[in-house]
mmCIF file of C-alpha atoms and ligand atoms in Angstrom:
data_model
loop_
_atom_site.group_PDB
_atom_site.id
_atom_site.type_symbol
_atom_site.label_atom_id
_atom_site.label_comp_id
_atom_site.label_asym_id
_atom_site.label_seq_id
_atom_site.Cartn_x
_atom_site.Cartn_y
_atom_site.Cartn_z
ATOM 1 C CA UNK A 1 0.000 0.000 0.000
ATOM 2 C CA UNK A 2 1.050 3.588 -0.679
ATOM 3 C CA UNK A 3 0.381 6.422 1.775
ATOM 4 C CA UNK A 4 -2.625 5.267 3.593
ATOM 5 C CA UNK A 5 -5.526 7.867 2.962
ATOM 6 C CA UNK A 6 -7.246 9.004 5.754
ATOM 7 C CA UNK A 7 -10.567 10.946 5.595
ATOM 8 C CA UNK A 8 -10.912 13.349 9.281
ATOM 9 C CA UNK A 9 -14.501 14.258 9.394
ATOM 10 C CA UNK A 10 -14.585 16.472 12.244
ATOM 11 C CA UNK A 11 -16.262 19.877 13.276
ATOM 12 C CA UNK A 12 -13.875 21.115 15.900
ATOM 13 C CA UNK A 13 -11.164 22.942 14.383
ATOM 14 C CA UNK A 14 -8.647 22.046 17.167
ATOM 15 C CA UNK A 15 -9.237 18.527 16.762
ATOM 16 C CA UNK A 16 -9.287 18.468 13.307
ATOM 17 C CA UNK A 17 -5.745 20.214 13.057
ATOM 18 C CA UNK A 18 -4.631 17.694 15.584
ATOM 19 C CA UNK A 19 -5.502 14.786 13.662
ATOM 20 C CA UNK A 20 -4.593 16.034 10.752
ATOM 21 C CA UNK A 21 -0.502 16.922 12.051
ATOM 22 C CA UNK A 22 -0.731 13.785 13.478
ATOM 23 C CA UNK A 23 -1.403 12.403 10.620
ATOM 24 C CA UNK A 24 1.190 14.285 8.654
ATOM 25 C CA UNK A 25 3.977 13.817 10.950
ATOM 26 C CA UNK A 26 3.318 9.960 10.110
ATOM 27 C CA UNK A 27 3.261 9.537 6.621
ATOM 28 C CA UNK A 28 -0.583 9.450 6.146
ATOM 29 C CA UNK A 29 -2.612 10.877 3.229
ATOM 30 C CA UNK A 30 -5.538 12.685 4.279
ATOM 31 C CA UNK A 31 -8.669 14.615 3.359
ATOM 32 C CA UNK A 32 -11.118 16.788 6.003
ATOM 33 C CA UNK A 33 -14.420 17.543 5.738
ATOM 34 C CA UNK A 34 -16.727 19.336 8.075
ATOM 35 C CA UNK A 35 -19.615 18.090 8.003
ATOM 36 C CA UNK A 36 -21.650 15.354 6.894
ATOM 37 C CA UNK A 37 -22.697 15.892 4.095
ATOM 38 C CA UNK A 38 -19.251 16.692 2.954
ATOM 39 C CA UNK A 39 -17.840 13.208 4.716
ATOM 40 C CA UNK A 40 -20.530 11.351 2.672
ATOM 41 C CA UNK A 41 -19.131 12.760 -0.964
ATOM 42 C CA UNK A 42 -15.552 12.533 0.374
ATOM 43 C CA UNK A 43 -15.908 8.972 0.836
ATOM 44 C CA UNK A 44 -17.050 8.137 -2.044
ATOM 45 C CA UNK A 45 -14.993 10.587 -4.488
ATOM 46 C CA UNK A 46 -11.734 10.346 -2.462
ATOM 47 C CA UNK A 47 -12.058 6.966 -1.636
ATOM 48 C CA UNK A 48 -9.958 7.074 2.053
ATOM 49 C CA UNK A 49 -8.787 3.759 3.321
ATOM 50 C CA UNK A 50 -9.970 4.638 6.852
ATOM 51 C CA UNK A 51 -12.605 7.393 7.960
ATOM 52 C CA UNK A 52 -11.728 8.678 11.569
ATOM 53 C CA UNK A 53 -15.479 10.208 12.246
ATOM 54 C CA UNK A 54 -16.368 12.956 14.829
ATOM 55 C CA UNK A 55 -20.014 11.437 16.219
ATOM 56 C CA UNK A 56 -21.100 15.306 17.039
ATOM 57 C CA UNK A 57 -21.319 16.668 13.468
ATOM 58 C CA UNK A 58 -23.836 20.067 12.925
ATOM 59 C CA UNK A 59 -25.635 18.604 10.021
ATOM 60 C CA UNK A 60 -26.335 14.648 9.812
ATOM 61 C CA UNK A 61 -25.924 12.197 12.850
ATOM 62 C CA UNK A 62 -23.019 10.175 13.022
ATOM 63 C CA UNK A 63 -24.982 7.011 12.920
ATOM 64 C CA UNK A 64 -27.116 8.052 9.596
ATOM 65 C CA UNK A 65 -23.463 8.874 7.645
ATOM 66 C CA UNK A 66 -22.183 5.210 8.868
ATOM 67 C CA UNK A 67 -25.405 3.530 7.569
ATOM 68 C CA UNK A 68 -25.013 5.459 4.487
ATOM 69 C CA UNK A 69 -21.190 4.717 3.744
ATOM 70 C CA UNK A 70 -21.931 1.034 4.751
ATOM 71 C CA UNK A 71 -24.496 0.551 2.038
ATOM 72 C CA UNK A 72 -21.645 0.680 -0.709
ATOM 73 C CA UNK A 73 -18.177 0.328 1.176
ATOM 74 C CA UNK A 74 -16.273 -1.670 3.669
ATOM 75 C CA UNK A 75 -13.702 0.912 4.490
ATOM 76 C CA UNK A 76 -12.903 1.089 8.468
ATOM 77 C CA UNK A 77 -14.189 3.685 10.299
ATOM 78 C CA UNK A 78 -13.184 4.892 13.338
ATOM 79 C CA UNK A 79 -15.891 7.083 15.739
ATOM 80 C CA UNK A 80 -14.500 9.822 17.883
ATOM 81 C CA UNK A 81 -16.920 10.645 21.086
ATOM 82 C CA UNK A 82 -16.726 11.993 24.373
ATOM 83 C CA UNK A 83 -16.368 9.678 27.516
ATOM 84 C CA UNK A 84 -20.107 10.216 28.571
ATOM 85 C CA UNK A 85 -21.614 8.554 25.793
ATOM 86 C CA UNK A 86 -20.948 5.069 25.793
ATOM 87 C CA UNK A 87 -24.551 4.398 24.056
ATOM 88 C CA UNK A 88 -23.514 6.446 21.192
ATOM 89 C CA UNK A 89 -20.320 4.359 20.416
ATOM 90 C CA UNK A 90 -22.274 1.032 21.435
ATOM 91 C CA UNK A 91 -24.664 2.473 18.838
ATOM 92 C CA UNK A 92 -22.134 3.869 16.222
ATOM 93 C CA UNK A 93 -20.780 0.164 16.426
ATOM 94 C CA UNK A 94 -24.192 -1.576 15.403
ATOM 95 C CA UNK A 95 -24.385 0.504 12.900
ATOM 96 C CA UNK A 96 -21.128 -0.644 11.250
ATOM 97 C CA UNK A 97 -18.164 1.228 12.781
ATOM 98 C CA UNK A 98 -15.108 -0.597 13.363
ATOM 99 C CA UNK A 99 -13.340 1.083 16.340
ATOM 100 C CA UNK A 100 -13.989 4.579 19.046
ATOM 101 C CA UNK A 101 -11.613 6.752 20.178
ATOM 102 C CA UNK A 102 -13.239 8.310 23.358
ATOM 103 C CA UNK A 103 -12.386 12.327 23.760
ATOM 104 C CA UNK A 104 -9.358 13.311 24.529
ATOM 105 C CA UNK A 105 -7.432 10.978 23.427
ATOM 106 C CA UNK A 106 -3.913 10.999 22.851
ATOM 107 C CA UNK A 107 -1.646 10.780 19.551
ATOM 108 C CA UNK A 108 -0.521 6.984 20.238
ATOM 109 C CA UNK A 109 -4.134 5.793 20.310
ATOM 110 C CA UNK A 110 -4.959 7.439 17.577
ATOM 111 C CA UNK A 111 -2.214 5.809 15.630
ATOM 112 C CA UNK A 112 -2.460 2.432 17.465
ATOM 113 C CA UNK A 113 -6.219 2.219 16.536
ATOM 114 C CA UNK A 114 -4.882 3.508 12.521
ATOM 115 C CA UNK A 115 -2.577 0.656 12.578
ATOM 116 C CA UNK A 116 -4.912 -1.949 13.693
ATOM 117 C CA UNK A 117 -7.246 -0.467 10.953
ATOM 118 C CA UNK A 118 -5.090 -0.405 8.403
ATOM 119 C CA UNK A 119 -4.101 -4.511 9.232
ATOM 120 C CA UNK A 120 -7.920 -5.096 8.589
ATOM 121 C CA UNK A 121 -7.682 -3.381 4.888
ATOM 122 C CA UNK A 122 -4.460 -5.492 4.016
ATOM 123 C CA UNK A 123 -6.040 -8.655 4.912
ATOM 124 C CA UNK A 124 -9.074 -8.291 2.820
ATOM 125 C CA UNK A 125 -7.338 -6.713 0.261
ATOM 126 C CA UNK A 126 -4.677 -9.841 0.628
ATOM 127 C CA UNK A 127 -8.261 -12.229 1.430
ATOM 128 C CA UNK A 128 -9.865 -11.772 -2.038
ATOM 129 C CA UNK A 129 -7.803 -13.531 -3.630
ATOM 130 C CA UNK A 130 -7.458 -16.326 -1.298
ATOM 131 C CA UNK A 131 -10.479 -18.953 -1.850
ATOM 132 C CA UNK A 132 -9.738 -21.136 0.785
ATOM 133 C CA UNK A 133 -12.232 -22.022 4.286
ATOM 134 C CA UNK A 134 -8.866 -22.172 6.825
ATOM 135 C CA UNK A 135 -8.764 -18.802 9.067
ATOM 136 C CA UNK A 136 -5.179 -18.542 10.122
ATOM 137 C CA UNK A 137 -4.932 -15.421 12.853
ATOM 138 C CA UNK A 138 -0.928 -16.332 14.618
ATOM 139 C CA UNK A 139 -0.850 -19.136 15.587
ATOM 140 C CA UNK A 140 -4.759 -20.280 15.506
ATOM 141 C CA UNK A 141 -6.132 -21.765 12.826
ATOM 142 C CA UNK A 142 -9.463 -22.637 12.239
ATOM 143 C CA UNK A 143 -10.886 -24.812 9.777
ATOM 144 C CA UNK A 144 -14.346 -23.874 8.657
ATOM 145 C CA UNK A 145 -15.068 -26.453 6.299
ATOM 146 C CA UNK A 146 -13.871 -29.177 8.988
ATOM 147 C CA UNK A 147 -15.131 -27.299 12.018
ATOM 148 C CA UNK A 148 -11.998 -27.308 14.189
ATOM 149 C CA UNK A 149 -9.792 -24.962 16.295
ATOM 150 C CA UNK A 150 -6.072 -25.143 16.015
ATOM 151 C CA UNK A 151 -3.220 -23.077 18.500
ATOM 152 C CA UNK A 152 -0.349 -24.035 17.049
ATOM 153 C CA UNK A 153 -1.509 -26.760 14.799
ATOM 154 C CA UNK A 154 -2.794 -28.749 18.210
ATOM 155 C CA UNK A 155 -6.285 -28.980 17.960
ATOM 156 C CA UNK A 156 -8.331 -27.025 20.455
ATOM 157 C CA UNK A 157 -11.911 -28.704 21.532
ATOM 158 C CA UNK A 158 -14.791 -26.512 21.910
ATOM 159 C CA UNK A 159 -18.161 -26.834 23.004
ATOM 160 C CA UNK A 160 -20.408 -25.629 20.389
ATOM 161 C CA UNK A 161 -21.365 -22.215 21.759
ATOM 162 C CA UNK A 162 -17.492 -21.687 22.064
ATOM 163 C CA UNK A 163 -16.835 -22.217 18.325
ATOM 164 C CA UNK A 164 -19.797 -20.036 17.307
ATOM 165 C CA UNK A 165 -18.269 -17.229 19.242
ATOM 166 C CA UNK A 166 -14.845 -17.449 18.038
ATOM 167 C CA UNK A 167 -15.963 -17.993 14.347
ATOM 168 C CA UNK A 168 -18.509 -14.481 15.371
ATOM 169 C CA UNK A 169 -15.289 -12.393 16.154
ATOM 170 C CA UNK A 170 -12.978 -14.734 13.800
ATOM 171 C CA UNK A 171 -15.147 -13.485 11.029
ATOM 172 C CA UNK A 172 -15.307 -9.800 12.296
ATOM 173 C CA UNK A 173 -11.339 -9.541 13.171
ATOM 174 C CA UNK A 174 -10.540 -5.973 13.623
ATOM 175 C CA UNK A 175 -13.710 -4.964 14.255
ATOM 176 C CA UNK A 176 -15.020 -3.910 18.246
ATOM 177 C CA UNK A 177 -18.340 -6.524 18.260
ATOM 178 C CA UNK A 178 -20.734 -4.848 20.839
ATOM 179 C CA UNK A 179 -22.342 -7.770 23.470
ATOM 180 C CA UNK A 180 -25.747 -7.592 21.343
ATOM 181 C CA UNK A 181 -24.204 -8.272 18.115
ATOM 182 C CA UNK A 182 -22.548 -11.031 19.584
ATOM 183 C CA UNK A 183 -25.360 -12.327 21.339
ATOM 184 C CA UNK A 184 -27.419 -12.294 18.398
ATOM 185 C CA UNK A 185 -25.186 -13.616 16.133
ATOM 186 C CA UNK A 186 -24.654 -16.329 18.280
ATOM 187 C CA UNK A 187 -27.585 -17.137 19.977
ATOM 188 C CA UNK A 188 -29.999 -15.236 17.454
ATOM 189 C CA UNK A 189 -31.046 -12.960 20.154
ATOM 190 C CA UNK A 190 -30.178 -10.235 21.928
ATOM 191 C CA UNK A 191 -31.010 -9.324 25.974
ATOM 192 C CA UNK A 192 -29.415 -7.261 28.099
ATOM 193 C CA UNK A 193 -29.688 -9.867 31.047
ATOM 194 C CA UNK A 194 -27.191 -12.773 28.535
ATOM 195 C CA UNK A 195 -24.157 -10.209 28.696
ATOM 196 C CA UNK A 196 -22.862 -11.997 31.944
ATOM 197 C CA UNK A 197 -23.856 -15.595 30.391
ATOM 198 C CA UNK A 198 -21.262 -14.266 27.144
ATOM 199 C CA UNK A 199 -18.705 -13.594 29.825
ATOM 200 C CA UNK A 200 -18.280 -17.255 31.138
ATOM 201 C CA UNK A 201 -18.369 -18.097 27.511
ATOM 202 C CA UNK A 202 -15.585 -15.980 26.305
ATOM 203 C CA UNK A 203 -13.643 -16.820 29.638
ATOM 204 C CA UNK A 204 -14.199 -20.255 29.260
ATOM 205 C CA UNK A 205 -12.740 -19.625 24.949
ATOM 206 C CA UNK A 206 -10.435 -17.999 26.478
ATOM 207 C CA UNK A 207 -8.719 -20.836 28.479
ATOM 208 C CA UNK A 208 -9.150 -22.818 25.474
ATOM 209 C CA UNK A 209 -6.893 -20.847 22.998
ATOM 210 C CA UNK A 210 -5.212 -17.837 24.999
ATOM 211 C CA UNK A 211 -1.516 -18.587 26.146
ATOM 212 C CA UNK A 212 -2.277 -16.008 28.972
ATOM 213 C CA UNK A 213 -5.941 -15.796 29.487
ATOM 214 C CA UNK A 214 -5.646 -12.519 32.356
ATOM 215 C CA UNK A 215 -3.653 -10.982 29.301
ATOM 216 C CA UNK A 216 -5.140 -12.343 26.062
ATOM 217 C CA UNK A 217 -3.730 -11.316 22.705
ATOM 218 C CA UNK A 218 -6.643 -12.682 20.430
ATOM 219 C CA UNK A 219 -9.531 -11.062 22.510
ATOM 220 C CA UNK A 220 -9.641 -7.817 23.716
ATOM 221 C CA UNK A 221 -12.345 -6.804 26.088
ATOM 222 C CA UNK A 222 -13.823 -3.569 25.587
ATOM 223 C CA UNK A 223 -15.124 -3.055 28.848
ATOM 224 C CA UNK A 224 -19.310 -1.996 28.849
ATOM 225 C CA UNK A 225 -19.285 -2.318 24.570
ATOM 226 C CA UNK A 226 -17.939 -5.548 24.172
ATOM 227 C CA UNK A 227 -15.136 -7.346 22.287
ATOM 228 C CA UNK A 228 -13.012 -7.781 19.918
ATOM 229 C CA UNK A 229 -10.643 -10.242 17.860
ATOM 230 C CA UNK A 230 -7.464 -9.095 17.022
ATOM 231 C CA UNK A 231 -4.994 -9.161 13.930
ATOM 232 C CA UNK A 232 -1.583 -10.684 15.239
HETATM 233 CA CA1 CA B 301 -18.127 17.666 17.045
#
């Protein structure tokens, strides 16, 4: 990949230069716009790699541009919000985002959550062109066609409810699943009162193919949204 392009769609002018030196300073491509209307014809015309998105814009909700980008393109995008308004992001994530950076945040998140964005666009870009039904993520593998789990080509038994859930976030690596998504993907529906019932799940998955469960490096908790399979 070139220069990575980056589209900042943000209102506040001292964020917006932030981002954008940040950006800069790193080697990044990047566009701004504004508002939303503007982010919604920026996406499509200059066709950014990632879109770091403001949730507070003057003109369109955040929520309404993500649906609206999602109905043609893939392309990672990254909500900004403040810390009070966990809903939003939990929101902004059903709705298709990939990641949140909660207000104020500081120049190596940013970055770190570009990079792991960026991973997600090389894989599918590296992914189309690769027909087979193995998932290889480090050192697990899984074998959709066979239904099994490797870490490090020993094979890892799961209870059914275990492989659903790591084929959920296998299938969505990059991406911050929120506990509904996951609950309805998985179970097919979605109640507040099965978020602790995921969480013996996922610790139990966790056992199962983490090295370190207390510090796993597959599944990162994202603590009152959810969770989310990384890229190693
Ligand atoms: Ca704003």
């Amino acid at each position: 990949m070139n220069k990575p392009k980056i589209l900042i769609v943000e209102d506040d002018p001292a964020i917006r230069n932030l981002i954008s030196a940040t950006l800069e300073a790193h080697d990044y491509q990047y566009h701004t716009a504004m508002n939303g209307a503007s982010a919604i014809l920026e996406s499509a015309s200059y066709i950014p790699d990632v879109m770091i998105l403001d949730l507070g814009l003057p003109d369109l909700d955040g929520v309404e541009i993500i649906r609206r980008v999602r109905s043609w393109s893939n392309l990672p995008i990254i909500v900004v919000s403040a810390r009070s308004e966990d809903s939003d992001k939990v929101e902004a994530l059903d709705a298709g985002a990939d990641d949140y950076l909660t207000k104020p945040f500081s120049i190596e998140e940013l970055l770190a959550r570009l990079r792991v964005a960026l991973r997600r666009v090389r894989y599918d870009s590296a992914r189309l062109l690769d027909e087979s039904s193995v998932y290889v993520n480090g050192d697990l593998k899984i074998d959709y066609a066979a239904g099994c789990v490797y870490i490090k080509e020993q094979e890892v038994h799961l209870t059914p409810i275990e492989y659903k859930l790591l084929c959920v976030l296998a299938r969505n690596t990059g991406k911050v699943l929120t506990h509904n998504f996951i609950l309805k993907e998985v179970w097919g529906s979605a109640m507040a009162s099965d978020t602790p019932s995921l969480r013996v799940f996922m610790a139990t998955l966790r056992k199962k193919i983490e090295e370190t469960p207390a510090s796993p490096k597959y599944i990162q908790t994202h603590i009152g949204i959810g969770y989310r399979m990384l890229r190693q």
